[in-house]
Short mmCIF file of C-alpha atoms in Angstrom, two decimals:
data_model
loop_
_atom_site.label_atom_id
_atom_site.label_comp_id
_atom_site.label_asym_id
_atom_site.label_seq_id
_atom_site.Cartn_x
_atom_site.Cartn_y
_atom_site.Cartn_z
CA MET N 1 161.04 105.65 163.64
CA LYS N 2 158.18 103.18 162.63
CA ARG N 3 159.22 100.37 160.66
CA TRP N 4 157.43 100.34 156.99
CA ARG N 5 155.43 97.30 156.38
CA PRO N 6 154.13 96.50 153.21
CA PRO N 7 150.24 96.38 152.78
CA HIS N 8 148.50 93.26 153.47
CA VAL N 9 147.27 91.96 150.13
CA MET N 10 144.69 89.11 149.70
CA ILE N 11 145.78 86.26 147.54
CA ALA N 12 142.93 84.36 145.89
CA VAL N 13 143.81 80.59 146.31
CA PRO N 14 142.80 78.93 143.18
CA GLY N 15 142.13 75.64 145.03
CA ALA N 16 138.92 76.97 146.77
CA SER N 17 136.92 77.51 143.75
CA LEU N 18 138.22 74.57 142.01
CA LYS N 19 136.92 72.57 145.12
CA LYS N 20 133.46 74.39 144.82
CA LEU N 21 133.15 73.46 140.94
CA LEU N 22 134.19 70.17 141.56
CA MET N 23 131.57 69.56 144.35
CA LEU N 24 129.07 70.99 141.72
CA VAL N 25 130.22 68.73 139.14
CA VAL N 26 129.75 65.82 141.64
CA VAL N 27 126.57 66.66 143.12
CA GLY N 28 125.08 67.26 139.60
CA CYS N 29 126.11 63.80 138.48
CA MET N 30 124.61 62.25 141.53
CA MET N 31 121.30 64.31 140.57
CA MET N 32 121.42 63.03 136.96
CA VAL N 33 121.88 59.42 138.23
CA MET N 34 118.89 59.55 140.74
CA LEU N 35 116.60 60.98 138.19
CA ILE N 36 117.37 58.61 135.64
CA GLY N 37 117.09 55.76 137.95
CA ALA N 38 113.70 57.00 139.00
CA LEU N 39 112.49 57.37 135.47
CA THR N 40 113.56 53.96 134.35
CA SER N 41 112.36 52.10 137.75
CA LEU N 42 108.63 53.45 136.88
CA ARG N 43 106.24 51.09 135.81
CA PRO N 44 105.85 51.35 131.74
CA GLU N 45 102.34 53.24 131.89
CA TYR N 46 104.03 55.92 133.95
CA ARG N 47 107.26 56.70 131.91
CA PRO N 48 107.59 59.56 129.76
CA SER N 49 106.89 58.48 126.18
CA SER N 50 106.87 60.35 122.80
CA SER N 51 102.91 60.62 123.14
CA SER N 52 102.88 62.23 126.50
CA ILE N 53 105.91 64.69 125.43
CA ASN N 54 104.09 65.50 122.27
CA ASP N 55 100.74 66.10 124.53
CA MET N 56 102.77 68.64 126.77
CA ALA N 57 104.25 70.10 123.84
CA ALA N 58 100.98 70.93 122.38
CA HIS N 59 100.04 73.09 125.28
CA PHE N 60 102.62 75.59 124.06
CA PRO N 61 101.50 77.92 121.66
CA GLN N 62 103.46 78.39 118.36
CA GLU N 63 104.98 81.78 119.43
CA ALA N 64 106.82 80.05 122.52
CA PHE N 65 109.14 78.17 120.34
CA VAL N 66 109.99 81.12 118.01
CA ARG N 67 110.57 83.29 121.16
CA LEU N 68 113.09 80.40 122.57
CA PHE N 69 115.09 81.00 119.22
CA ALA N 70 114.82 84.78 119.70
CA LEU N 71 116.65 84.36 122.99
CA GLU N 72 119.70 83.23 121.14
CA ASN N 73 119.15 85.35 118.04
CA GLY N 74 116.81 88.25 117.81
CA TYR N 75 116.24 88.17 114.40
CA PHE N 76 113.47 85.56 115.10
CA ALA N 77 111.56 87.58 117.03
CA GLN N 78 110.64 89.96 113.84
CA LEU N 79 108.96 86.90 112.54
CA LEU N 80 106.01 87.53 115.23
CA PRO N 81 103.37 90.26 114.67
CA LYS N 82 104.26 93.40 117.05
CA GLU N 83 100.94 92.51 119.31
CA ARG N 84 102.55 88.96 119.69
CA GLN N 85 106.27 89.72 120.33
CA ARG N 86 105.83 89.98 124.13
CA THR N 87 105.34 86.74 126.03
CA ASN N 88 102.28 86.56 128.00
CA TYR N 89 103.37 84.38 130.96
CA SER N 90 99.99 84.46 132.64
CA SER N 91 98.18 83.06 129.77
CA LEU N 92 101.17 80.30 129.29
CA LEU N 93 101.00 79.19 132.83
CA PHE N 94 97.23 79.09 132.51
CA ARG N 95 97.23 76.76 129.53
CA LEU N 96 99.82 74.45 131.45
CA ALA N 97 97.82 74.37 134.66
CA THR N 98 94.50 73.79 133.02
CA SER N 99 94.85 72.44 129.16
CA ILE N 100 92.60 75.19 128.22
CA ASN N 101 93.61 77.79 125.59
CA PRO N 102 92.00 80.86 126.42
CA ASP N 103 91.75 81.58 122.52
CA ASP N 104 90.12 78.45 121.78
CA PRO N 105 86.67 77.72 123.44
CA ARG N 106 86.70 74.05 121.89
CA SER N 107 89.75 73.34 124.30
CA LEU N 108 87.14 73.79 127.16
CA LEU N 109 84.17 71.98 125.72
CA GLY N 110 86.48 69.18 124.27
CA SER N 111 87.52 67.78 127.64
CA GLU N 112 83.85 68.31 129.05
CA LEU N 113 81.79 66.90 126.07
CA PRO N 114 82.33 63.36 125.10
CA GLY N 115 83.28 62.97 121.43
CA PHE N 116 83.64 66.93 121.12
CA ALA N 117 87.48 66.26 120.54
CA LEU N 118 86.63 64.64 117.24
CA TYR N 119 86.12 68.36 115.77
CA ASP N 120 90.00 68.87 116.21
CA SER N 121 90.08 66.84 113.16
CA LYS N 122 89.70 68.77 109.68
CA ILE N 123 88.57 67.38 106.46
CA LEU N 124 91.14 68.49 103.98
CA ILE N 125 89.42 66.68 100.99
CA ALA N 126 86.16 65.62 101.27
CA GLY N 127 85.08 62.25 99.49
CA GLU N 128 81.22 61.73 98.78
CA GLY N 129 79.10 62.33 101.57
CA THR N 130 81.79 63.03 104.10
CA ASP N 131 81.40 65.79 106.68
CA TYR N 132 82.10 66.45 110.37
CA THR N 133 79.22 64.26 111.51
CA ASN N 134 80.73 60.93 110.05
CA ILE N 135 84.64 61.74 110.01
CA PRO N 136 86.39 58.22 110.77
CA TYR N 137 87.03 57.70 114.45
CA GLU N 138 87.93 54.77 116.76
CA SER N 139 86.31 53.63 119.74
CA ALA N 140 88.84 52.56 122.62
CA PRO N 141 87.25 50.19 125.31
CA PRO N 142 89.46 48.86 128.06
CA LEU N 143 92.26 46.42 126.87
CA GLU N 144 90.48 43.57 128.65
CA VAL N 145 87.30 44.22 126.42
CA MET N 146 89.53 43.89 123.51
CA LEU N 147 91.48 40.77 124.67
CA ALA N 148 88.11 38.92 125.61
CA GLU N 149 87.81 35.80 123.88
CA ARG N 150 85.07 35.76 121.38
CA GLN N 151 84.05 33.07 118.58
CA ALA N 152 84.58 34.02 115.14
CA SER N 153 82.87 32.82 111.85
CA VAL N 154 85.37 31.32 110.02
CA GLU N 155 82.94 30.42 107.36
CA GLU N 156 82.50 34.17 106.45
CA LEU N 157 86.08 34.40 106.12
CA GLU N 158 86.29 31.39 103.89
CA GLN N 159 83.56 32.54 101.74
CA ALA N 160 85.06 35.63 101.21
CA GLU N 161 88.25 34.07 100.00
CA GLN N 162 86.60 31.59 97.78
CA THR N 163 83.83 33.87 95.99
CA GLU N 164 86.14 36.74 94.97
CA ASP N 165 84.64 37.99 91.75
CA GLU N 166 88.06 39.40 90.22
CA LYS N 167 89.33 38.44 86.94
CA PRO N 168 92.98 36.84 86.94
CA LEU N 169 95.59 39.38 86.54
CA PRO N 170 98.39 38.84 83.72
CA PRO N 171 101.74 38.58 84.97
CA PRO N 172 103.05 42.04 85.91
CA ARG N 173 105.19 43.76 83.17
CA GLN N 174 107.75 45.21 85.83
CA THR N 175 108.47 44.07 89.45
CA THR N 176 110.51 45.29 92.53
CA GLU N 177 112.80 42.26 91.70
CA GLY N 178 112.25 40.57 95.00
CA ARG N 179 112.69 43.78 96.90
CA LYS N 180 110.18 44.25 99.71
CA VAL N 181 109.50 48.05 99.32
CA VAL N 182 106.24 48.24 101.17
CA TYR N 183 105.63 47.72 104.83
CA ILE N 184 102.27 46.97 106.17
CA TYR N 185 101.03 46.87 109.87
CA HIS N 186 98.54 47.58 112.11
CA THR N 187 98.75 49.74 115.17
CA HIS N 188 95.35 48.70 116.49
CA THR N 189 95.51 45.03 115.61
CA ARG N 190 92.57 43.31 117.04
CA GLU N 191 89.90 45.89 115.24
CA SER N 192 87.42 43.32 113.84
CA TYR N 193 84.14 43.27 111.80
CA LEU N 194 80.65 42.15 113.32
CA PRO N 195 79.95 39.88 110.42
CA ALA N 196 82.91 37.83 111.24
CA LEU N 197 81.95 37.42 115.07
CA LYS N 198 79.35 34.74 116.07
CA GLY N 199 76.79 36.42 118.48
CA VAL N 200 78.33 39.70 118.66
CA THR N 201 76.22 42.69 117.67
CA ASP N 202 77.68 45.54 119.61
CA PRO N 203 80.02 47.58 117.75
CA ASN N 204 82.38 48.34 120.75
CA LEU N 205 82.96 44.37 121.09
CA ALA N 206 84.15 44.24 117.49
CA PHE N 207 87.66 42.78 118.37
CA HIS N 208 89.29 39.56 117.72
CA ARG N 209 92.70 38.21 118.46
CA SER N 210 93.01 36.63 114.91
CA VAL N 211 90.03 37.14 112.38
CA ASN N 212 90.67 40.95 112.55
CA VAL N 213 92.20 43.96 110.24
CA THR N 214 95.37 41.93 109.95
CA LYS N 215 93.50 39.43 107.35
CA VAL N 216 92.99 42.77 105.23
CA GLY N 217 96.60 43.64 105.45
CA GLU N 218 97.45 40.13 104.11
CA LYS N 219 95.13 40.76 101.30
CA LEU N 220 96.88 43.84 100.25
CA MET N 221 100.25 42.34 100.36
CA GLU N 222 98.67 39.56 98.02
CA GLU N 223 97.43 42.19 95.53
CA LEU N 224 100.47 44.31 95.47
CA GLU N 225 102.61 41.31 94.83
CA LYS N 226 100.24 40.20 91.77
CA ARG N 227 101.27 43.61 90.55
CA GLY N 228 104.99 43.32 90.90
CA ILE N 229 105.36 45.49 94.29
CA GLY N 230 107.35 43.22 97.02
CA ALA N 231 105.44 43.88 100.40
CA GLN N 232 105.90 42.72 103.63
CA VAL N 233 103.15 42.57 106.36
CA ASN N 234 103.75 42.81 110.27
CA LYS N 235 101.00 40.78 112.52
CA THR N 236 102.35 41.75 115.79
CA ASP N 237 99.38 41.46 118.47
CA ILE N 238 100.14 45.11 119.69
CA GLU N 239 97.20 45.07 122.17
CA ALA N 240 98.86 41.83 123.77
CA GLU N 241 102.12 43.42 123.88
CA LEU N 242 100.57 46.50 125.56
CA LEU N 243 98.99 44.28 128.43
CA LYS N 244 102.41 42.35 128.57
CA LYS N 245 104.31 45.70 129.34
CA GLY N 246 101.68 47.34 131.61
CA MET N 247 100.98 49.99 129.04
CA ASN N 248 97.61 51.54 127.85
CA TYR N 249 95.72 51.56 124.74
CA SER N 250 96.73 55.28 123.92
CA GLN N 251 100.30 54.29 123.82
CA ALA N 252 99.58 51.81 121.00
CA TYR N 253 101.49 53.90 118.45
CA ASP N 254 104.58 54.16 120.60
CA MET N 255 104.45 50.26 120.80
CA SER N 256 103.96 49.79 116.84
CA ARG N 257 106.62 52.43 116.34
CA GLN N 258 108.83 50.19 117.81
CA THR N 259 108.14 47.31 114.75
CA VAL N 260 108.32 49.88 112.37
CA VAL N 261 111.67 51.27 113.20
CA ALA N 262 112.91 47.69 113.56
CA ALA N 263 111.70 47.07 110.08
CA MET N 264 113.34 49.93 108.76
CA LYS N 265 116.80 48.95 110.04
CA GLN N 266 116.43 45.43 108.63
CA ASN N 267 115.13 46.14 105.31
CA ARG N 268 116.49 49.38 103.72
CA ASP N 269 114.64 49.00 100.68
CA LEU N 270 111.42 49.86 102.10
CA GLN N 271 109.87 53.08 100.74
CA TYR N 272 106.23 53.31 101.97
CA LEU N 273 104.66 52.38 105.20
CA ILE N 274 100.80 51.70 105.37
CA ASP N 275 99.11 51.28 108.65
CA ILE N 276 95.67 49.91 108.34
CA HIS N 277 92.87 50.35 110.69
CA ARG N 278 89.01 49.54 110.76
CA ASP N 279 86.81 52.74 111.34
CA ALA N 280 84.07 52.50 114.16
CA HIS N 281 80.95 54.03 112.06
CA ARG N 282 78.18 51.84 110.73
CA ARG N 283 77.50 50.58 107.21
CA ASN N 284 75.63 53.27 105.80
CA TYR N 285 79.07 55.40 105.98
CA THR N 286 81.48 52.89 105.22
CA THR N 287 79.94 50.97 102.10
CA THR N 288 79.54 52.01 98.59
CA THR N 289 78.38 50.38 95.64
CA ILE N 290 80.50 50.42 92.31
CA ASN N 291 79.42 48.36 89.18
CA GLY N 292 76.79 46.13 91.41
CA ALA N 293 79.35 45.10 93.89
CA THR N 294 79.91 46.51 97.27
CA TYR N 295 83.04 47.70 98.63
CA ALA N 296 84.23 48.94 102.13
CA ARG N 297 85.06 52.48 101.70
CA VAL N 298 88.63 53.85 102.44
CA ALA N 299 89.70 57.15 104.38
CA PHE N 300 92.98 58.81 104.19
CA ILE N 301 94.26 59.96 107.74
CA VAL N 302 97.26 62.55 107.98
CA GLY N 303 98.84 63.47 111.38
CA GLY N 304 98.61 67.15 111.96
CA GLU N 305 101.16 67.25 114.56
CA ASN N 306 103.85 65.63 112.54
CA ALA N 307 106.17 68.58 111.61
CA GLU N 308 106.43 67.52 108.03
CA TYR N 309 103.10 66.41 107.39
CA GLU N 310 102.66 68.13 104.10
CA LYS N 311 104.63 65.22 102.55
CA ASN N 312 102.33 62.72 103.64
CA LEU N 313 99.39 65.01 102.82
CA GLN N 314 100.77 65.16 99.22
CA LEU N 315 100.84 61.24 99.11
CA ALA N 316 97.28 60.90 100.39
CA THR N 317 96.18 63.34 98.13
CA GLU N 318 97.32 61.54 94.92
CA LEU N 319 95.97 58.39 96.26
CA HIS N 320 92.60 59.77 96.79
CA HIS N 321 92.24 61.66 93.39
CA LEU N 322 93.66 58.52 91.65
CA MET N 323 91.03 56.23 93.53
CA GLN N 324 88.12 58.57 92.69
CA LYS N 325 89.11 58.44 89.04
CA LYS N 326 89.18 54.66 89.04
CA TYR N 327 86.78 53.77 91.62
CA PRO N 328 84.30 56.88 92.13
CA GLY N 329 82.86 57.11 95.67
CA LEU N 330 85.38 54.36 97.10
CA SER N 331 87.40 57.35 99.06
CA ARG N 332 85.94 59.02 102.00
CA GLY N 333 88.42 61.60 101.65
CA VAL N 334 91.64 63.25 103.39
CA ILE N 335 91.29 63.94 106.81
CA LYS N 336 94.00 65.75 108.95
CA LYS N 337 93.88 64.46 112.86
CA GLN N 338 95.32 66.43 115.70
CA GLY N 339 94.64 67.41 119.17
CA ALA N 340 93.27 65.76 122.24
CA GLY N 341 91.98 62.14 122.04
CA THR N 342 94.40 61.12 119.14
CA ASP N 343 98.10 60.51 118.51
CA GLY N 344 98.50 63.16 116.19
CA LYS N 345 101.68 61.66 114.22
CA PHE N 346 100.66 58.05 113.60
CA ASN N 347 104.28 57.36 113.34
CA GLN N 348 104.14 59.29 109.91
CA ASP N 349 107.21 61.37 111.09
CA LEU N 350 109.46 58.38 110.42
CA SER N 351 108.83 58.87 106.48
CA GLY N 352 107.10 61.24 104.19
CA ASN N 353 105.62 57.94 102.50
CA ALA N 354 103.90 56.88 105.35
CA ILE N 355 99.99 56.81 105.40
CA LEU N 356 97.21 55.51 107.54
CA ILE N 357 94.21 54.29 105.88
CA GLU N 358 90.65 53.22 107.39
CA ILE N 359 89.54 50.47 105.41
CA GLY N 360 85.57 49.67 106.07
CA GLY N 361 83.60 50.02 109.37
CA VAL N 362 82.45 47.37 112.23
CA ASP N 363 79.67 46.41 109.70
CA ASN N 364 81.72 45.52 106.70
CA THR N 365 82.09 41.85 105.39
CA PHE N 366 85.62 40.44 104.45
CA ALA N 367 84.42 40.20 100.75
CA GLU N 368 83.79 43.85 100.96
CA LEU N 369 87.07 44.42 102.58
CA PHE N 370 89.09 42.34 100.13
CA ARG N 371 87.28 43.99 97.16
CA SER N 372 88.82 47.43 98.58
CA ALA N 373 92.27 45.85 99.42
CA ALA N 374 92.35 45.17 95.78
CA ALA N 375 91.09 48.37 94.64
CA PHE N 376 93.61 50.39 96.78
CA ALA N 377 96.38 48.03 95.51
CA ASP N 378 95.31 48.61 91.99
CA VAL N 379 95.45 52.51 92.73
CA PHE N 380 98.62 52.20 94.66
CA SER N 381 100.55 50.07 91.80
CA GLU N 382 99.64 52.70 89.31
CA TYR N 383 100.85 55.58 91.58
CA TYR N 384 104.23 53.70 92.48
CA TRP N 385 105.42 52.68 89.17
CA GLN N 386 104.65 56.23 88.00
CA ALA N 387 106.83 57.70 90.90
CA GLU N 388 109.52 55.22 89.95
CA LYS N 389 109.50 56.31 86.13
CA VAL N 390 109.76 59.84 87.38
CA GLN N 391 112.58 59.14 89.95
CA ALA N 392 114.52 56.75 87.41
CA PRO N 393 117.85 58.48 86.23
CA THR N 394 117.99 59.43 82.73
CA PRO N 395 120.13 57.30 80.76
CA PRO N 396 123.06 59.00 78.99
CA GLU N 397 122.79 60.27 75.46
CA LYS N 398 124.48 58.27 72.71
CA LYS N 399 127.46 60.17 70.98
#
């Protein structure tokens, strides 16, 4: 008679799977450390930056991001038209590999034809004479060209400061009481003007380390404070900082962003951020005459790749209309910039009250630039005090 034996039962040992899990965690941590080490050891010009990530994300159609949400919540897929609810992976891979959008021929021409990428910009509000042939643009020669020493005409600057034909302003009726509420900076610090550079006639060489657009920023600060609005101006030499850190010119907004963020942390009273630039267009597009005096024209630039650019657009639009009312012809309009060859955000994602303004072009004199700075301060102060009046809390009713 055979002796009964219990069936052989395999009992899973929890320790084996636990070891595998621990090994995966250890290997994953090691790979993460190696990846972080590789990224941080790269030279600055090769490191991922907000601009490079933004450029990469720009190749993805908007539908792709909606579909990502739809993977977690199918409701989002209903937001897409029926013909676009299915992902075209071949088209997506083609765009990633070639940077060409099959639905937009400009993406091919923009990379092949010099200057064609300018037409990614959109004129939202056209000022007098503004069209797509003369929208503001900036020439970007190598950093070595910008940093080259050039002799400046100090006399031109001094004459502009001495011959200001403005009437003295009365003391302001209201002030910000010592608070600095406006931050003025210059992402392209060395942008200068040919009349202030001795012997320089090539507009592509209109750059100087000290006699440059920062003088316009200083003037704007003075004019704002005359009107009771506290302001501070940053004159950090962005181009020199780029060279020092081995970064290229296209990363200028990443560098200026650091100064803006630092200022916002140090001064909680800052309400408005103004980035002042100089256009590369010639005099016939950047100059106007008002009441017999010549002014450097002003253009408002809005970054179309900022997710909440409508807030910045509202500010630029109101300032444009107010400027048109008080100084007809001074504003060149409001332009939205995005796409290849431009930053697309201009640090305006830091605040809905951030704006970029182009004051004048390569041929404008400092006398014209200073008149425009005073005019902008006049317009801005009216807008600012009206906004403060609207936002002020209503006093309680007396019983």
